[in-house]
Amino acid sequence: MSSSNATAGSSTVLSPLRLKVLQRDKQSLDYLLRSGLAGGAAGCIAKTVVAPLDRVKILFQTGNPEFQKFSGTWSGAFQATKVIYASNGVRSLFQGHSATLLRVFPYAAIKFVAYDQIHDYLMPTKESETGIRRFAAGAFAGTTSVLFTYPLELIRVRLAYDTRSSTSLSLRPSLLNTISSIYREGNAPLPKPNAAAPTTIRVPPSRLFDLFPILKFYRGFNVTILGMVPYAGTSFLVWGSLQSHFFPRPDPKDPTTKPPPRTVLNLVLGAVSGATAQTVSYPFEVVRRRLQIGGLIRPTGWVGWGETVRDIWKRAGWRGFFVGLSIGYVKVVPMTAVSFASWEGGKRLLGI
């Protein structure tokens, strides 16, 4: 009896110690799950806060003819919001948000977990923290998350782009209808080989959609990766540098040292990080949006990034690559602020 009590007492004493050691091991499954949960939740919270502005920005970036008259001015975003609200109420402001959350949770979870892991690998000590390594860690985290979640991003953009007003549930754009529509785009028979000609058929890019339908869900992926490197790299570079300045690593020789309150300052640091990253990478984002709706503009063909860049330049010059940037700031600055602050708060809440 006394032996069992002693055993129970010892487990009660040791379990917090074992938990503390487990939480410090960033390669443990427990840490990865907690970090992923904190990151995914942070992404969902941030995206929900700015969902209406996100839809307006997509309509501006993709050149939706119904909303081009509102782009280019600070008040245009709010006028466009009123028009969207008048069509189908609050629901229209959050059109495509279900697809957004489906994408954002795994996207943010993978991004923050990947950053945690690569940061721990490249910068195990304070002395090893450099701007180049912070940029590399952020770029790696961003591109990794995009690779796994890009189809959901494309679906979200298609849902946000559709401005048809209808009170009928059967005609209102839905997640399944959009997926089906993308899958069926460009379904045309391949040319038959000529008996007198060589049997080898050169498959044009548009025909690749028929051979590999999954590629339809990766329209604009190459430009997305190109844009993600400066966006995620700059975002985490600025965030990590500011965090290092305002919140230096605690002295391991003094475990009683507690960091100062972080919530408000984290929001400010996240806002600065988001604004900087948005400015650097915005032209890539505009090109990416145009490519993502390429299936609506030319269902049977492949719209290339070079053609898209030339078209934007021809229509509006260099300014065309920054259309919607003002609303981009309005959206990205609070979104990044909430995302980073929620991530830090979530990690503290989950004990990591």
PDB file of N, CA, C and O in Angstrom, residues 46-104:
ATOM      1  N   ALA A  46      -6.941  35.416 -37.978  1.00  0.00           N
ATOM      2  CA  ALA A  46      -6.506  36.579 -38.752  1.00  0.00           C
ATOM      3  C   ALA A  46      -7.303  36.721 -40.046  1.00  0.00           C
ATOM      4  O   ALA A  46      -7.719  37.822 -40.420  1.00  0.00           O
ATOM      5  N   LYS A  47      -7.536  35.615 -40.742  1.00  0.00           N
ATOM      6  CA  LYS A  47      -8.266  35.672 -42.012  1.00  0.00           C
ATOM      7  C   LYS A  47      -9.732  36.050 -41.813  1.00  0.00           C
ATOM      8  O   LYS A  47     -10.326  36.740 -42.652  1.00  0.00           O
ATOM      9  N   THR A  48     -10.325  35.605 -40.733  1.00  0.00           N
ATOM     10  CA  THR A  48     -11.720  35.937 -40.466  1.00  0.00           C
ATOM     11  C   THR A  48     -11.873  37.429 -40.203  1.00  0.00           C
ATOM     12  O   THR A  48     -12.847  38.049 -40.630  1.00  0.00           O
ATOM     13  N   VAL A  49     -10.911  38.014 -39.523  1.00  0.00           N
ATOM     14  CA  VAL A  49     -10.958  39.444 -39.214  1.00  0.00           C
ATOM     15  C   VAL A  49     -11.006  40.288 -40.488  1.00  0.00           C
ATOM     16  O   VAL A  49     -11.704  41.306 -40.552  1.00  0.00           O
ATOM     17  N   VAL A  50     -10.281  39.860 -41.522  1.00  0.00           N
ATOM     18  CA  VAL A  50     -10.160  40.689 -42.732  1.00  0.00           C
ATOM     19  C   VAL A  50     -10.863  40.083 -43.949  1.00  0.00           C
ATOM     20  O   VAL A  50     -10.629  40.510 -45.076  1.00  0.00           O
ATOM     21  N   ALA A  51     -11.739  39.100 -43.749  1.00  0.00           N
ATOM     22  CA  ALA A  51     -12.372  38.396 -44.878  1.00  0.00           C
ATOM     23  C   ALA A  51     -13.083  39.328 -45.866  1.00  0.00           C
ATOM     24  O   ALA A  51     -12.905  39.194 -47.082  1.00  0.00           O
ATOM     25  N   PRO A  52     -13.914  40.292 -45.421  1.00  0.00           N
ATOM     26  CA  PRO A  52     -14.580  41.173 -46.398  1.00  0.00           C
ATOM     27  C   PRO A  52     -13.592  41.979 -47.233  1.00  0.00           C
ATOM     28  O   PRO A  52     -13.762  42.122 -48.450  1.00  0.00           O
ATOM     29  N   LEU A  53     -12.567  42.527 -46.606  1.00  0.00           N
ATOM     30  CA  LEU A  53     -11.565  43.289 -47.343  1.00  0.00           C
ATOM     31  C   LEU A  53     -10.784  42.396 -48.302  1.00  0.00           C
ATOM     32  O   LEU A  53     -10.385  42.824 -49.389  1.00  0.00           O
ATOM     33  N   ASP A  54     -10.577  41.154 -47.916  1.00  0.00           N
ATOM     34  CA  ASP A  54      -9.863  40.214 -48.766  1.00  0.00           C
ATOM     35  C   ASP A  54     -10.618  39.980 -50.060  1.00  0.00           C
ATOM     36  O   ASP A  54     -10.038  39.905 -51.146  1.00  0.00           O
ATOM     37  N   ARG A  55     -11.929  39.862 -49.959  1.00  0.00           N
ATOM     38  CA  ARG A  55     -12.717  39.632 -51.176  1.00  0.00           C
ATOM     39  C   ARG A  55     -12.671  40.848 -52.098  1.00  0.00           C
ATOM     40  O   ARG A  55     -12.541  40.728 -53.306  1.00  0.00           O
ATOM     41  N   VAL A  56     -12.770  42.036 -51.530  1.00  0.00           N
ATOM     42  CA  VAL A  56     -12.703  43.254 -52.338  1.00  0.00           C
ATOM     43  C   VAL A  56     -11.353  43.343 -53.038  1.00  0.00           C
ATOM     44  O   VAL A  56     -11.270  43.691 -54.232  1.00  0.00           O
ATOM     45  N   LYS A  57     -10.293  43.022 -52.337  1.00  0.00           N
ATOM     46  CA  LYS A  57      -8.955  43.095 -52.931  1.00  0.00           C
ATOM     47  C   LYS A  57      -8.823  42.130 -54.104  1.00  0.00           C
ATOM     48  O   LYS A  57      -8.234  42.450 -55.137  1.00  0.00           O
ATOM     49  N   ILE A  58      -9.378  40.935 -53.962  1.00  0.00           N
ATOM     50  CA  ILE A  58      -9.320  39.960 -55.046  1.00  0.00           C
ATOM     51  C   ILE A  58     -10.072  40.475 -56.276  1.00  0.00           C
ATOM     52  O   ILE A  58      -9.608  40.331 -57.416  1.00  0.00           O
ATOM     53  N   LEU A  59     -11.220  41.086 -56.068  1.00  0.00           N
ATOM     54  CA  LEU A  59     -11.996  41.636 -57.182  1.00  0.00           C
ATOM     55  C   LEU A  59     -11.219  42.736 -57.895  1.00  0.00           C
ATOM     56  O   LEU A  59     -11.280  42.864 -59.123  1.00  0.00           O
ATOM     57  N   PHE A  60     -10.475  43.544 -57.147  1.00  0.00           N
ATOM     58  CA  PHE A  60      -9.655  44.590 -57.758  1.00  0.00           C
ATOM     59  C   PHE A  60      -8.483  43.991 -58.523  1.00  0.00           C
ATOM     60  O   PHE A  60      -8.186  44.374 -59.655  1.00  0.00           O
ATOM     61  N   GLN A  61      -7.790  43.051 -57.891  1.00  0.00           N
ATOM     62  CA  GLN A  61      -6.589  42.473 -58.498  1.00  0.00           C
ATOM     63  C   GLN A  61      -6.890  41.714 -59.789  1.00  0.00           C
ATOM     64  O   GLN A  61      -6.097  41.724 -60.724  1.00  0.00           O
ATOM     65  N   THR A  62      -8.018  41.031 -59.817  1.00  0.00           N
ATOM     66  CA  THR A  62      -8.343  40.196 -60.964  1.00  0.00           C
ATOM     67  C   THR A  62      -9.034  40.978 -62.076  1.00  0.00           C
ATOM     68  O   THR A  62      -9.387  40.410 -63.112  1.00  0.00           O
ATOM     69  N   GLY A  63      -9.222  42.277 -61.876  1.00  0.00           N
ATOM     70  CA  GLY A  63      -9.806  43.102 -62.917  1.00  0.00           C
ATOM     71  C   GLY A  63     -11.270  42.815 -63.185  1.00  0.00           C
ATOM     72  O   GLY A  63     -11.727  42.933 -64.325  1.00  0.00           O
ATOM     73  N   ASN A  64     -12.021  42.439 -62.152  1.00  0.00           N
ATOM     74  CA  ASN A  64     -13.439  42.182 -62.339  1.00  0.00           C
ATOM     75  C   ASN A  64     -14.101  43.433 -62.910  1.00  0.00           C
ATOM     76  O   ASN A  64     -14.018  44.514 -62.318  1.00  0.00           O
ATOM     77  N   PRO A  65     -14.757  43.316 -64.090  1.00  0.00           N
ATOM     78  CA  PRO A  65     -15.291  44.508 -64.763  1.00  0.00           C
ATOM     79  C   PRO A  65     -16.322  45.277 -63.945  1.00  0.00           C
ATOM     80  O   PRO A  65     -16.483  46.480 -64.133  1.00  0.00           O
ATOM     81  N   GLU A  66     -17.015  44.614 -63.047  1.00  0.00           N
ATOM     82  CA  GLU A  66     -18.035  45.289 -62.245  1.00  0.00           C
ATOM     83  C   GLU A  66     -17.438  46.173 -61.156  1.00  0.00           C
ATOM     84  O   GLU A  66     -18.122  47.050 -60.616  1.00  0.00           O
ATOM     85  N   PHE A  67     -16.161  45.964 -60.854  1.00  0.00           N
ATOM     86  CA  PHE A  67     -15.570  46.676 -59.721  1.00  0.00           C
ATOM     87  C   PHE A  67     -14.339  47.498 -60.086  1.00  0.00           C
ATOM     88  O   PHE A  67     -13.730  48.107 -59.209  1.00  0.00           O
ATOM     89  N   GLN A  68     -13.974  47.535 -61.367  1.00  0.00           N
ATOM     90  CA  GLN A  68     -12.815  48.312 -61.771  1.00  0.00           C
ATOM     91  C   GLN A  68     -13.000  49.802 -61.517  1.00  0.00           C
ATOM     92  O   GLN A  68     -12.034  50.529 -61.254  1.00  0.00           O
ATOM     93  N   LYS A  69     -14.231  50.279 -61.589  1.00  0.00           N
ATOM     94  CA  LYS A  69     -14.482  51.702 -61.364  1.00  0.00           C
ATOM     95  C   LYS A  69     -14.183  52.137 -59.940  1.00  0.00           C
ATOM     96  O   LYS A  69     -14.001  53.332 -59.664  1.00  0.00           O
ATOM     97  N   PHE A  70     -14.123  51.175 -59.011  1.00  0.00           N
ATOM     98  CA  PHE A  70     -13.863  51.513 -57.616  1.00  0.00           C
ATOM     99  C   PHE A  70     -12.374  51.459 -57.258  1.00  0.00           C
ATOM    100  O   PHE A  70     -11.979  51.970 -56.209  1.00  0.00           O
ATOM    101  N   SER A  71     -11.563  50.817 -58.099  1.00  0.00           N
ATOM    102  CA  SER A  71     -10.153  50.614 -57.755  1.00  0.00           C
ATOM    103  C   SER A  71      -9.365  51.901 -57.951  1.00  0.00           C
ATOM    104  O   SER A  71      -9.749  52.778 -58.725  1.00  0.00           O
ATOM    105  N   GLY A  72      -8.258  51.997 -57.229  1.00  0.00           N
ATOM    106  CA  GLY A  72      -7.364  53.134 -57.397  1.00  0.00           C
ATOM    107  C   GLY A  72      -7.569  54.254 -56.401  1.00  0.00           C
ATOM    108  O   GLY A  72      -6.818  55.223 -56.399  1.00  0.00           O
ATOM    109  N   THR A  73      -8.592  54.170 -55.562  1.00  0.00           N
ATOM    110  CA  THR A  73      -8.831  55.206 -54.555  1.00  0.00           C
ATOM    111  C   THR A  73      -9.031  54.558 -53.190  1.00  0.00           C
ATOM    112  O   THR A  73      -9.429  53.399 -53.088  1.00  0.00           O
ATOM    113  N   TRP A  74      -8.774  55.337 -52.145  1.00  0.00           N
ATOM    114  CA  TRP A  74      -8.939  54.821 -50.792  1.00  0.00           C
ATOM    115  C   TRP A  74     -10.404  54.541 -50.492  1.00  0.00           C
ATOM    116  O   TRP A  74     -10.741  53.572 -49.820  1.00  0.00           O
ATOM    117  N   SER A  75     -11.305  55.412 -50.999  1.00  0.00           N
ATOM    118  CA  SER A  75     -12.725  55.220 -50.720  1.00  0.00           C
ATOM    119  C   SER A  75     -13.338  54.119 -51.572  1.00  0.00           C
ATOM    120  O   SER A  75     -14.427  53.621 -51.256  1.00  0.00           O
ATOM    121  N   GLY A  76     -12.659  53.740 -52.664  1.00  0.00           N
ATOM    122  CA  GLY A  76     -13.202  52.722 -53.557  1.00  0.00           C
ATOM    123  C   GLY A  76     -13.450  51.399 -52.875  1.00  0.00           C
ATOM    124  O   GLY A  76     -14.431  50.700 -53.173  1.00  0.00           O
ATOM    125  N   ALA A  77     -12.568  51.023 -51.962  1.00  0.00           N
ATOM    126  CA  ALA A  77     -12.719  49.749 -51.256  1.00  0.00           C
ATOM    127  C   ALA A  77     -14.010  49.720 -50.453  1.00  0.00           C
ATOM    128  O   ALA A  77     -14.724  48.706 -50.434  1.00  0.00           O
ATOM    129  N   PHE A  78     -14.328  50.833 -49.809  1.00  0.00           N
ATOM    130  CA  PHE A  78     -15.544  50.883 -48.993  1.00  0.00           C
ATOM    131  C   PHE A  78     -16.794  50.960 -49.870  1.00  0.00           C
ATOM    132  O   PHE A  78     -17.834  50.402 -49.522  1.00  0.00           O
ATOM    133  N   GLN A  79     -16.686  51.639 -51.014  1.00  0.00           N
ATOM    134  CA  GLN A  79     -17.813  51.671 -51.947  1.00  0.00           C
ATOM    135  C   GLN A  79     -18.079  50.285 -52.507  1.00  0.00           C
ATOM    136  O   GLN A  79     -19.238  49.864 -52.647  1.00  0.00           O
ATOM    137  N   ALA A  80     -16.994  49.570 -52.847  1.00  0.00           N
ATOM    138  CA  ALA A  80     -17.152  48.202 -53.359  1.00  0.00           C
ATOM    139  C   ALA A  80     -17.767  47.296 -52.296  1.00  0.00           C
ATOM    140  O   ALA A  80     -18.597  46.431 -52.604  1.00  0.00           O
ATOM    141  N   THR A  81     -17.377  47.497 -51.052  1.00  0.00           N
ATOM    142  CA  THR A  81     -17.934  46.701 -49.956  1.00  0.00           C
ATOM    143  C   THR A  81     -19.437  46.923 -49.842  1.00  0.00           C
ATOM    144  O   THR A  81     -20.208  45.978 -49.618  1.00  0.00           O
ATOM    145  N   LYS A  82     -19.877  48.170 -50.014  1.00  0.00           N
ATOM    146  CA  LYS A  82     -21.307  48.475 -49.956  1.00  0.00           C
ATOM    147  C   LYS A  82     -22.070  47.771 -51.071  1.00  0.00           C
ATOM    148  O   LYS A  82     -23.175  47.257 -50.856  1.00  0.00           O
ATOM    149  N   VAL A  83     -21.477  47.762 -52.272  1.00  0.00           N
ATOM    150  CA  VAL A  83     -22.133  47.111 -53.410  1.00  0.00           C
ATOM    151  C   VAL A  83     -22.262  45.614 -53.172  1.00  0.00           C
ATOM    152  O   VAL A  83     -23.304  45.004 -53.433  1.00  0.00           O
ATOM    153  N   ILE A  84     -21.190  44.996 -52.668  1.00  0.00           N
ATOM    154  CA  ILE A  84     -21.217  43.554 -52.392  1.00  0.00           C
ATOM    155  C   ILE A  84     -22.262  43.247 -51.322  1.00  0.00           C
ATOM    156  O   ILE A  84     -23.041  42.296 -51.443  1.00  0.00           O
ATOM    157  N   TYR A  85     -22.294  44.060 -50.285  1.00  0.00           N
ATOM    158  CA  TYR A  85     -23.256  43.855 -49.198  1.00  0.00           C
ATOM    159  C   TYR A  85     -24.689  43.994 -49.709  1.00  0.00           C
ATOM    160  O   TYR A  85     -25.583  43.247 -49.304  1.00  0.00           O
ATOM    161  N   ALA A  86     -24.916  44.944 -50.619  1.00  0.00           N
ATOM    162  CA  ALA A  86     -26.259  45.170 -51.149  1.00  0.00           C
ATOM    163  C   ALA A  86     -26.745  43.998 -51.990  1.00  0.00           C
ATOM    164  O   ALA A  86     -27.961  43.800 -52.133  1.00  0.00           O
ATOM    165  N   SER A  87     -25.813  43.190 -52.540  1.00  0.00           N
ATOM    166  CA  SER A  87     -26.208  42.094 -53.420  1.00  0.00           C
ATOM    167  C   SER A  87     -26.853  40.949 -52.645  1.00  0.00           C
ATOM    168  O   SER A  87     -27.936  40.489 -52.987  1.00  0.00           O
ATOM    169  N   ASN A  88     -26.188  40.479 -51.602  1.00  0.00           N
ATOM    170  CA  ASN A  88     -26.718  39.337 -50.846  1.00  0.00           C
ATOM    171  C   ASN A  88     -26.452  39.451 -49.348  1.00  0.00           C
ATOM    172  O   ASN A  88     -26.372  38.444 -48.654  1.00  0.00           O
ATOM    173  N   GLY A  89     -26.244  40.650 -48.863  1.00  0.00           N
ATOM    174  CA  GLY A  89     -26.068  40.834 -47.435  1.00  0.00           C
ATOM    175  C   GLY A  89     -24.691  40.425 -46.935  1.00  0.00           C
ATOM    176  O   GLY A  89     -23.721  40.348 -47.691  1.00  0.00           O
ATOM    177  N   VAL A  90     -24.627  40.143 -45.633  1.00  0.00           N
ATOM    178  CA  VAL A  90     -23.358  39.812 -44.987  1.00  0.00           C
ATOM    179  C   VAL A  90     -22.736  38.570 -45.612  1.00  0.00           C
ATOM    180  O   VAL A  90     -21.505  38.474 -45.741  1.00  0.00           O
ATOM    181  N   ARG A  91     -23.563  37.625 -46.023  1.00  0.00           N
ATOM    182  CA  ARG A  91     -23.040  36.382 -46.592  1.00  0.00           C
ATOM    183  C   ARG A  91     -22.146  36.650 -47.791  1.00  0.00           C
ATOM    184  O   ARG A  91     -21.143  35.977 -47.990  1.00  0.00           O
ATOM    185  N   SER A  92     -22.506  37.644 -48.608  1.00  0.00           N
ATOM    186  CA  SER A  92     -21.714  37.923 -49.805  1.00  0.00           C
ATOM    187  C   SER A  92     -20.333  38.467 -49.451  1.00  0.00           C
ATOM    188  O   SER A  92     -19.378  38.295 -50.204  1.00  0.00           O
ATOM    189  N   LEU A  93     -20.207  39.133 -48.293  1.00  0.00           N
ATOM    190  CA  LEU A  93     -18.906  39.637 -47.868  1.00  0.00           C
ATOM    191  C   LEU A  93     -17.963  38.505 -47.480  1.00  0.00           C
ATOM    192  O   LEU A  93     -16.745  38.662 -47.503  1.00  0.00           O
ATOM    193  N   PHE A  94     -18.548  37.362 -47.112  1.00  0.00           N
ATOM    194  CA  PHE A  94     -17.742  36.218 -46.698  1.00  0.00           C
ATOM    195  C   PHE A  94     -17.808  35.085 -47.721  1.00  0.00           C
ATOM    196  O   PHE A  94     -17.512  33.941 -47.391  1.00  0.00           O
ATOM    197  N   GLN A  95     -18.183  35.422 -48.964  1.00  0.00           N
ATOM    198  CA  GLN A  95     -18.253  34.394 -50.010  1.00  0.00           C
ATOM    199  C   GLN A  95     -16.866  33.818 -50.250  1.00  0.00           C
ATOM    200  O   GLN A  95     -15.901  34.536 -50.461  1.00  0.00           O
ATOM    201  N   GLY A  96     -16.776  32.509 -50.199  1.00  0.00           N
ATOM    202  CA  GLY A  96     -15.481  31.848 -50.355  1.00  0.00           C
ATOM    203  C   GLY A  96     -14.713  31.691 -49.060  1.00  0.00           C
ATOM    204  O   GLY A  96     -13.623  31.129 -49.048  1.00  0.00           O
ATOM    205  N   HIS A  97     -15.291  32.172 -47.942  1.00  0.00           N
ATOM    206  CA  HIS A  97     -14.547  32.117 -46.681  1.00  0.00           C
ATOM    207  C   HIS A  97     -14.407  30.692 -46.150  1.00  0.00           C
ATOM    208  O   HIS A  97     -13.420  30.370 -45.485  1.00  0.00           O
ATOM    209  N   SER A  98     -15.378  29.834 -46.453  1.00  0.00           N
ATOM    210  CA  SER A  98     -15.244  28.436 -46.024  1.00  0.00           C
ATOM    211  C   SER A  98     -14.026  27.792 -46.681  1.00  0.00           C
ATOM    212  O   SER A  98     -13.251  27.077 -46.020  1.00  0.00           O
ATOM    213  N   ALA A  99     -13.839  28.083 -47.979  1.00  0.00           N
ATOM    214  CA  ALA A  99     -12.646  27.571 -48.658  1.00  0.00           C
ATOM    215  C   ALA A  99     -11.387  28.220 -48.091  1.00  0.00           C
ATOM    216  O   ALA A  99     -10.331  27.584 -48.007  1.00  0.00           O
ATOM    217  N   THR A 100     -11.517  29.482 -47.685  1.00  0.00           N
ATOM    218  CA  THR A 100     -10.375  30.169 -47.084  1.00  0.00           C
ATOM    219  C   THR A 100      -9.932  29.469 -45.808  1.00  0.00           C
ATOM    220  O   THR A 100      -8.740  29.218 -45.598  1.00  0.00           O
ATOM    221  N   LEU A 101     -10.887  29.151 -44.938  1.00  0.00           N
ATOM    222  CA  LEU A 101     -10.544  28.504 -43.673  1.00  0.00           C
ATOM    223  C   LEU A 101      -9.997  27.099 -43.901  1.00  0.00           C
ATOM    224  O   LEU A 101      -9.077  26.657 -43.194  1.00  0.00           O
ATOM    225  N   LEU A 102     -10.560  26.392 -44.883  1.00  0.00           N
ATOM    226  CA  LEU A 102     -10.044  25.058 -45.207  1.00  0.00           C
ATOM    227  C   LEU A 102      -8.588  25.124 -45.648  1.00  0.00           C
ATOM    228  O   LEU A 102      -7.797  24.223 -45.392  1.00  0.00           O
ATOM    229  N   ARG A 103      -8.241  26.210 -46.330  1.00  0.00           N
ATOM    230  CA  ARG A 103      -6.863  26.374 -46.789  1.00  0.00           C
ATOM    231  C   ARG A 103      -5.964  26.953 -45.700  1.00  0.00           C
ATOM    232  O   ARG A 103      -4.829  26.521 -45.517  1.00  0.00           O
ATOM    233  N   VAL A 104      -6.493  27.947 -44.986  1.00  0.00           N
ATOM    234  CA  VAL A 104      -5.645  28.703 -44.070  1.00  0.00           C
ATOM    235  C   VAL A 104      -5.171  27.867 -42.891  1.00  0.00           C
ATOM    236  O   VAL A 104      -4.009  27.991 -42.471  1.00  0.00           O
TER     237      VAL A 104
END
